[in-house]
Short mmCIF file of C-alpha atoms and ligand atoms in Angstrom, two decimals:
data_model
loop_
_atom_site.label_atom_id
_atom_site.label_comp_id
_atom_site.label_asym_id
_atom_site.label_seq_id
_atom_site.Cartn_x
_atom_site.Cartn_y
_atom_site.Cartn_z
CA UNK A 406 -24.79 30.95 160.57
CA UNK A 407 -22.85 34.31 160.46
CA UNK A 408 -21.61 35.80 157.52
CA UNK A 409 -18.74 37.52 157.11
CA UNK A 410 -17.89 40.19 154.06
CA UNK A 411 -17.27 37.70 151.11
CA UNK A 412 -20.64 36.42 151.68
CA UNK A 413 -19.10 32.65 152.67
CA UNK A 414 -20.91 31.18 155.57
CA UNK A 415 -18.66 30.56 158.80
CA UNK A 416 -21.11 28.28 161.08
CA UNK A 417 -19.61 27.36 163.99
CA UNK A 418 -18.66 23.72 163.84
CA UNK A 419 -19.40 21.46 166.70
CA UNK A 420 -17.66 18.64 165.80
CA UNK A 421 -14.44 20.38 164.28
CA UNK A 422 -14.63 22.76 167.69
CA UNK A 423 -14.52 19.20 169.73
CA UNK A 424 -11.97 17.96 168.11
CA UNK A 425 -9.22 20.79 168.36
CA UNK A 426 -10.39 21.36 171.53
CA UNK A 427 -9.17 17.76 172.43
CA UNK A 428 -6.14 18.11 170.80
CA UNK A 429 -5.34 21.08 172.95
CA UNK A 430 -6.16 18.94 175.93
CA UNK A 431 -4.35 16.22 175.32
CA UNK A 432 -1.36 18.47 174.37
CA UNK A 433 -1.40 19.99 177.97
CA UNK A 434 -1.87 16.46 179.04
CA UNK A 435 1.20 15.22 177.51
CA UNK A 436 3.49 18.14 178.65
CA UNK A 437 2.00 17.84 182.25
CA UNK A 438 3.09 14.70 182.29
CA UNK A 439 6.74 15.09 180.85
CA UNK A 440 6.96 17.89 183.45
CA UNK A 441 5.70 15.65 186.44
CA UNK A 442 7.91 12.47 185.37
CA UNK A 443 5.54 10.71 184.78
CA UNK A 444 7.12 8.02 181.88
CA UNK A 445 8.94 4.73 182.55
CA UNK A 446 11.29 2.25 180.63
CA UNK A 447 9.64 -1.20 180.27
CA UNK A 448 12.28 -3.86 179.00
CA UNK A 449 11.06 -7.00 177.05
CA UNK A 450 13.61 -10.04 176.96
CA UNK A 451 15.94 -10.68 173.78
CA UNK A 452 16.62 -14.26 173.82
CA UNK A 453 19.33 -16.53 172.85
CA UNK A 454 17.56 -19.58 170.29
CA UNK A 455 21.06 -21.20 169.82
CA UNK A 456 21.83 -21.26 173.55
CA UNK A 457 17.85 -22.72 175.42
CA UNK A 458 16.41 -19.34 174.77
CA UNK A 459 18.69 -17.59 177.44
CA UNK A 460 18.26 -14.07 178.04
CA UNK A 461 20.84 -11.76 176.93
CA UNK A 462 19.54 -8.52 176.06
CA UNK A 463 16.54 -6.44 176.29
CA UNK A 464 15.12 -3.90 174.64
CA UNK A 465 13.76 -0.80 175.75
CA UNK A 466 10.32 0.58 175.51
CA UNK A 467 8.89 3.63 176.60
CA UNK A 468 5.39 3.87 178.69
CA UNK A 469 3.20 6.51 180.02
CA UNK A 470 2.11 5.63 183.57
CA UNK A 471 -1.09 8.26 183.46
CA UNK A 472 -2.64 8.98 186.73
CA UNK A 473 -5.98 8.47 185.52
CA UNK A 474 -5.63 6.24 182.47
CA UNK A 475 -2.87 3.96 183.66
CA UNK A 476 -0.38 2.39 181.53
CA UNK A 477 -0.38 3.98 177.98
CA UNK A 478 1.41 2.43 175.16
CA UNK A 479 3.77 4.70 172.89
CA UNK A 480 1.50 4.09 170.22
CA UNK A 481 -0.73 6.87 171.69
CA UNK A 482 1.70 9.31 172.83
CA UNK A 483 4.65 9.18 170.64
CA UNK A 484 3.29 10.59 167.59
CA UNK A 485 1.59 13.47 169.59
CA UNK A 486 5.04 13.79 171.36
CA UNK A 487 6.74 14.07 167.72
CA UNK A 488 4.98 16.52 166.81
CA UNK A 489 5.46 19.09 170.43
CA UNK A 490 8.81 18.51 169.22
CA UNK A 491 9.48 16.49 172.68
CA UNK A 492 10.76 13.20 171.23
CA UNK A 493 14.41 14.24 171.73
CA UNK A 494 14.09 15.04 175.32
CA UNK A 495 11.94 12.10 175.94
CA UNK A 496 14.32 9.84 173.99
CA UNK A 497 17.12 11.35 175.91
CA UNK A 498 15.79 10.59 179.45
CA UNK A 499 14.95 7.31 177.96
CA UNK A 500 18.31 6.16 176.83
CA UNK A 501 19.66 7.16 180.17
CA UNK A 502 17.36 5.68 182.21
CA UNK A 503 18.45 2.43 180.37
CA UNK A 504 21.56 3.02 180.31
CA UNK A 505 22.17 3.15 184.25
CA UNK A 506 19.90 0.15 184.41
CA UNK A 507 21.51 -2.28 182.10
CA UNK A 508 24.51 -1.62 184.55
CA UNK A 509 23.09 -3.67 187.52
CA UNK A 510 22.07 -6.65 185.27
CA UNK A 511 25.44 -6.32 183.53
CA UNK A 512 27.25 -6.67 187.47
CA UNK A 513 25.56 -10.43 187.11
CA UNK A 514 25.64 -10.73 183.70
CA UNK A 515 28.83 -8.88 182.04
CA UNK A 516 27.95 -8.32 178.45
CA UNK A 517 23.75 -8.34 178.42
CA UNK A 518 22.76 -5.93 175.36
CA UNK A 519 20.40 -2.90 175.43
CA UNK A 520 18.66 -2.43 173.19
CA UNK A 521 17.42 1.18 172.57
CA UNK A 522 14.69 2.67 169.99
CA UNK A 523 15.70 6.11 167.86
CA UNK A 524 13.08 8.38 166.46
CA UNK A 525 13.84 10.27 162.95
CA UNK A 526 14.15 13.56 165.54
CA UNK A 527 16.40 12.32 167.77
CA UNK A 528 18.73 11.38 164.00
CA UNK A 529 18.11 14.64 162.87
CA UNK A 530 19.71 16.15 166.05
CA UNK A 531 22.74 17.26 165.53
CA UNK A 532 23.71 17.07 169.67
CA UNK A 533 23.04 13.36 169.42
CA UNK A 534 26.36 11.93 169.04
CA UNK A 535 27.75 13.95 172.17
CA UNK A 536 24.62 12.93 174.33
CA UNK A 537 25.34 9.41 173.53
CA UNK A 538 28.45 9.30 174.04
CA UNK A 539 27.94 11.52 177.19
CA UNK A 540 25.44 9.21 178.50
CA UNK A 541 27.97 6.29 177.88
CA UNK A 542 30.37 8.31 180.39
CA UNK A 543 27.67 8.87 182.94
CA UNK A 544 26.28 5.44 183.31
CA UNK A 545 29.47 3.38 182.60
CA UNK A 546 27.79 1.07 179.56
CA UNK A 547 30.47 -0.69 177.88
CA UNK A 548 29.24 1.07 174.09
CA UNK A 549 29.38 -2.71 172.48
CA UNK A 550 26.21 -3.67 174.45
CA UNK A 551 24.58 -0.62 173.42
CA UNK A 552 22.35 -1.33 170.06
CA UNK A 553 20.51 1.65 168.51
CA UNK A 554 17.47 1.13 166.73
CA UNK A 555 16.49 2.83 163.47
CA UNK A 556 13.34 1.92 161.40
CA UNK A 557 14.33 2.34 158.26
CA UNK A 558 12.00 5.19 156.87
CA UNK A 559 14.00 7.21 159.43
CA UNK A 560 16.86 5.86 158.10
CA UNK A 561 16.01 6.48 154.72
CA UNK A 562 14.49 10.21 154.63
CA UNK A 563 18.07 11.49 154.08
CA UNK A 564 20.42 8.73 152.82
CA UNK A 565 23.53 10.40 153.43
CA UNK A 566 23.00 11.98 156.16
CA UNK A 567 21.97 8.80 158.08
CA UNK A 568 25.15 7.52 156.56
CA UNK A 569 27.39 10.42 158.55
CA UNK A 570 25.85 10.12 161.81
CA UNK A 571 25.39 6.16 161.80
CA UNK A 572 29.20 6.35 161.45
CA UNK A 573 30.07 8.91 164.18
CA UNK A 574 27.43 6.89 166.07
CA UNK A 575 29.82 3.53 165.53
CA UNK A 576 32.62 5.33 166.36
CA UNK A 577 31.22 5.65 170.19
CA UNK A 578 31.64 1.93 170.05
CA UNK A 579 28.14 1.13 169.88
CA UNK A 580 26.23 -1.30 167.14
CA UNK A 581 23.03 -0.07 165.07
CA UNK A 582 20.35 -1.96 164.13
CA UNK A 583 17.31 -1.93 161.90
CA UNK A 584 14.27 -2.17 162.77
CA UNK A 585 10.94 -3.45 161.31
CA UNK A 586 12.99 -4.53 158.34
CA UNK A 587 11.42 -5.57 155.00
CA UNK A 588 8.64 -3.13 155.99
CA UNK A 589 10.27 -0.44 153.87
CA UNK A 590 10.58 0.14 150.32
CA UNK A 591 14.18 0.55 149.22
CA UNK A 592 15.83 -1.67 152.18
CA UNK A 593 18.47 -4.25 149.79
CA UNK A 594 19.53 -1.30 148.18
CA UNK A 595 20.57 0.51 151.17
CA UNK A 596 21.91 -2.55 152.93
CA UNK A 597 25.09 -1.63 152.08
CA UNK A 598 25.15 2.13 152.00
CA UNK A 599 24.20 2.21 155.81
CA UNK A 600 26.55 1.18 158.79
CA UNK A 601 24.45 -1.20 160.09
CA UNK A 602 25.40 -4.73 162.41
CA UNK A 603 22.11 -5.88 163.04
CA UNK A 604 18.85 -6.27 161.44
CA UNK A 605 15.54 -7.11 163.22
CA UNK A 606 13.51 -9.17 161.06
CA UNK A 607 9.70 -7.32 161.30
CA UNK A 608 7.29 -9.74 163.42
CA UNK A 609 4.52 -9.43 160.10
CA UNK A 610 7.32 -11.88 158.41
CA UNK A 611 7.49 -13.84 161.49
CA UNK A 612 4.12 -14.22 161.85
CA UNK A 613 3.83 -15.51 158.15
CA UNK A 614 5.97 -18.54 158.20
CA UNK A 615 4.39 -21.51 157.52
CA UNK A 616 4.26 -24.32 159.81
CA UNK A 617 6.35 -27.10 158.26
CA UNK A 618 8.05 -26.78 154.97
CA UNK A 619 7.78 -23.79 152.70
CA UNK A 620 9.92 -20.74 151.82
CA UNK A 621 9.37 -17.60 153.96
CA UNK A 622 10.17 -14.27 153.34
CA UNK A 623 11.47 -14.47 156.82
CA UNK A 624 14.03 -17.05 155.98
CA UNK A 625 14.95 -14.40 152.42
CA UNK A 626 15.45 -11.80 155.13
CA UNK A 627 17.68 -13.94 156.86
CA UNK A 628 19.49 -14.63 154.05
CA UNK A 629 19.76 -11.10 153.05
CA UNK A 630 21.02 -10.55 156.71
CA UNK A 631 24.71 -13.11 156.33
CA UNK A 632 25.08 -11.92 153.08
CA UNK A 633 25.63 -8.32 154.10
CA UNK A 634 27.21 -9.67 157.49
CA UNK A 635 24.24 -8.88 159.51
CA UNK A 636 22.91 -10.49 162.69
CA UNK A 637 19.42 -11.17 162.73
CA UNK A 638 17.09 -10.92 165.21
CA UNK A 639 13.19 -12.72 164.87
CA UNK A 640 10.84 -9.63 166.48
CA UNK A 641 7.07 -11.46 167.51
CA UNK A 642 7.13 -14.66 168.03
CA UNK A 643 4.34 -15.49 170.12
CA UNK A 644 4.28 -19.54 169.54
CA UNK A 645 6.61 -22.48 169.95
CA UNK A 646 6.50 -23.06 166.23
CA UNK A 647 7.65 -20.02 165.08
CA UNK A 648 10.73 -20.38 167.85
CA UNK A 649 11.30 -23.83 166.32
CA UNK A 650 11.33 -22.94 162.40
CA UNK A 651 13.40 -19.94 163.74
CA UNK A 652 16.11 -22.05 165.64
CA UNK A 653 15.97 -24.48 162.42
CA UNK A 654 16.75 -21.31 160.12
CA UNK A 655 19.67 -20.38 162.32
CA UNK A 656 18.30 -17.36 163.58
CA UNK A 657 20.43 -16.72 166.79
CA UNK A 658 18.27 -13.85 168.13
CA UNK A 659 14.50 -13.94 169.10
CA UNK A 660 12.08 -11.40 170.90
CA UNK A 661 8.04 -11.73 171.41
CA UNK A 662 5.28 -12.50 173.53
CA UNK A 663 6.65 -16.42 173.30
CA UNK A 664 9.17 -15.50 175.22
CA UNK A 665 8.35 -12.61 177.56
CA UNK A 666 6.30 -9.63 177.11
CA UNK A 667 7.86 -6.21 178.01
CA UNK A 668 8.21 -5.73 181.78
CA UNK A 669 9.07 -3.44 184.56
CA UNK A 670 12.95 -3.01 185.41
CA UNK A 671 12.13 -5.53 188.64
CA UNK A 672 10.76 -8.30 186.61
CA UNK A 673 13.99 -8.50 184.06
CA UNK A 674 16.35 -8.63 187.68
CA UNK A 675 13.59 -11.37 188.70
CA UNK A 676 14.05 -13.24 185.55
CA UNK A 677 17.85 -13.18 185.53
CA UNK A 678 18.10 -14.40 189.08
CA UNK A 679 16.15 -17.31 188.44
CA UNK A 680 18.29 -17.58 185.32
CA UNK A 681 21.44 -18.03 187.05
CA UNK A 682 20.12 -19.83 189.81
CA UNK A 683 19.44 -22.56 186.99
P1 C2E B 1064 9.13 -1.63 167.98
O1 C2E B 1064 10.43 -0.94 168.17
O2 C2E B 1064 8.96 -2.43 166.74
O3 C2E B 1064 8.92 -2.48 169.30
C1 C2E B 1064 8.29 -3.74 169.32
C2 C2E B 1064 6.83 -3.61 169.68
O4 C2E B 1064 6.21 -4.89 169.50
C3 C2E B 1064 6.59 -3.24 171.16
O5 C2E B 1064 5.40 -2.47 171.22
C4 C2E B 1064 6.37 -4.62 171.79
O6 C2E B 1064 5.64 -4.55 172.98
C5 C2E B 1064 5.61 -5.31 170.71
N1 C2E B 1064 5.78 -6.77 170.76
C6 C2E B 1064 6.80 -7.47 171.28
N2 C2E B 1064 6.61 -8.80 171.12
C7 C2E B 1064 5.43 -8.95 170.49
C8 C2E B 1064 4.68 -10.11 170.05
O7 C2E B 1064 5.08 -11.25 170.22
N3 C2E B 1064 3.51 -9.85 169.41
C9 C2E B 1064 3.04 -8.58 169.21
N4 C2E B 1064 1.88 -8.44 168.59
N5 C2E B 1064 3.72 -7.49 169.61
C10 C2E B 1064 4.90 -7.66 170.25
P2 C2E B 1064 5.31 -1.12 172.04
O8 C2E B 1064 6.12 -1.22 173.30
O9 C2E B 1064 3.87 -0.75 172.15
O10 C2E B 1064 6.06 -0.09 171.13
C11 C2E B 1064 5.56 0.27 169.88
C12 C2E B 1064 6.56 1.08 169.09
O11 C2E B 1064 6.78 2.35 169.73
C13 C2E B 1064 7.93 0.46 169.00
O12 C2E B 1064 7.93 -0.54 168.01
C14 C2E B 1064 8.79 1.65 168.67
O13 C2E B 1064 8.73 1.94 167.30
C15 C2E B 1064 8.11 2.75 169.44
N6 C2E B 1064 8.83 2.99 170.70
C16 C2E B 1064 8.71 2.37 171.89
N7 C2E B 1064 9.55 2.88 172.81
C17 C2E B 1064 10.24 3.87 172.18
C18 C2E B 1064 11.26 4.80 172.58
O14 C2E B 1064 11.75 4.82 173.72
N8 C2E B 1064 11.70 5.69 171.63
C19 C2E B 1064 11.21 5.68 170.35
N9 C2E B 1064 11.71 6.58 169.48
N10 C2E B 1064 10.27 4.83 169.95
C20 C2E B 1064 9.78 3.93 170.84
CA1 CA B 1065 12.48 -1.46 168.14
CA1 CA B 1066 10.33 -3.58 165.44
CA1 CA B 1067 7.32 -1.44 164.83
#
């Protein structure tokens, strides 16, 4: 070990060294690969419980098609991404991307949703009303099938300001939605505060309800959700039980593995051909 003047030993740490060292490799990963295009928009179904489980909407979902890992989820990117300060451009190209796609399902099916996910960053920018609304121009989009997504910590770091841009935001036309909720702390309270049209009920209170008889916090939620004038949507339901106790509670809006998982572009225009060839 060296020592420097105050006497305080400074070895040389291997394990500390490997671990900013991958840091700095991933980092150049990551911004190699926003430079070389290398993301895509999966979509996973939204279905209609009150009309056979139709498919109206999707949602959209970012993924990393690596060159020598494959497919990476967002779960292993995004935060990295956050933090680079690259979520607004990502979420940018993402939104567009979905944007001009959800115009050749809507030729066959005039008034199928997208569905699109909003990081605290891209809030917090204050050149995000004007690209939304300047996407809507670009790709066409009617702005009512356009749902942004908040979670509601991002919602909920800075109340007010939420508040303003929510509004401007609903003032393009298009609907907001929360996400994960019941996950959060302070979410009743703030029910009303935010300008808000739909709420997606979080797929941990989904997973919980029993099988016959019972309360559920996701049938509270759902409550919760007409009280305040709030459409619902059920977010991971992977069985035909859950769909069932769903569709018995009402709930006109369901998403999860049950259903379909989150696809490439091609296999939503698949899925809607066979639909209307039904
Ligand atoms: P989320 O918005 O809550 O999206 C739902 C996640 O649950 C997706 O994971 C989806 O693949 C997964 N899922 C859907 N159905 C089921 C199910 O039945 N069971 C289980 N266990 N999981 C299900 P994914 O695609 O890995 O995305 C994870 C999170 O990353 C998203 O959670 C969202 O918060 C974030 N994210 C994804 N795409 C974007 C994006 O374009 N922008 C931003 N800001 N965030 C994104
Ligand atoms: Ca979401
Ligand atoms: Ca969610
Ligand atoms: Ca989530």
């Amino acid at each position: 070990a060296k020592r420097d003047g105050g006497g305080v030993a400074r070895r040389f740490d291997p394990v500390l060294f490997a671990a900013a060292e991958q840091r700095r490799v991933a980092e150049a990963d990551l911004m190699r690969g926003l430079e070389a295009g290398e993301f895509e928009v999966h979509y996973q179904p939204i279905v209609d419980l009150t009309n056979g489980g139709m498919t109206v909407g999707v949602e959209a979902l970012v993924r990393w098609r690596h060159p020598k890992k494959g497919l990476v989820p967002p779960a292993l990117f995004l935060e990295l991404a956050e933090q680079l300060g690259q979520v607004p451009r990502l979420g940018g190209w993402v939104l567009e991307e979905a944007c001009r796609q959800a115009m050749d399902w809507q030729v066959q099916f005039p008034g199928f949703e997208l569905n699109v996910n909003l990081s605290a960053s891209q809030l917090g920018n204050p050149k995000l009303i004007d690209e939304v609304r300047e996407v809507l121009v670009r790709t066409g989009l009617p702005p009512q099938d356009l749902v942004l997504e908040l979670t509601e910590s991002v919602a909920l770091t800075d109340l007010v300001e939420s508040a303003r841009v929510l509004s401007a935001l609903k003032e393009l036309g298009v609907r907001i939605a929360l996400d994960d909720f019941g996950t959060g702390f302070s979410s009743l309270s703030h029910l009303s505060t935010l300008p808000v049209d739909v709420v997606k009920i979080d797929r941990s209170f989904v997973q919980a309800m029993p099988e016959t008889g019972g309360a559920s916090v996701a049938e509270a939620v759902m409550h919760i959700a007409r009280t305040f004038n709030l459409s619902p949507v059920a977010e991971g339901v992977e069985d035909a039980g859950q769909a069932e106790r769903l569709k018995e509670l009402a709930c006109g809006r369901a998403q999860g593995y049950h259903f379909a998982r989150p696809m490439p572009a091609l296999g939503v225009t698949e899925l809607l051909d066979k639909q209307s060839a039904e």
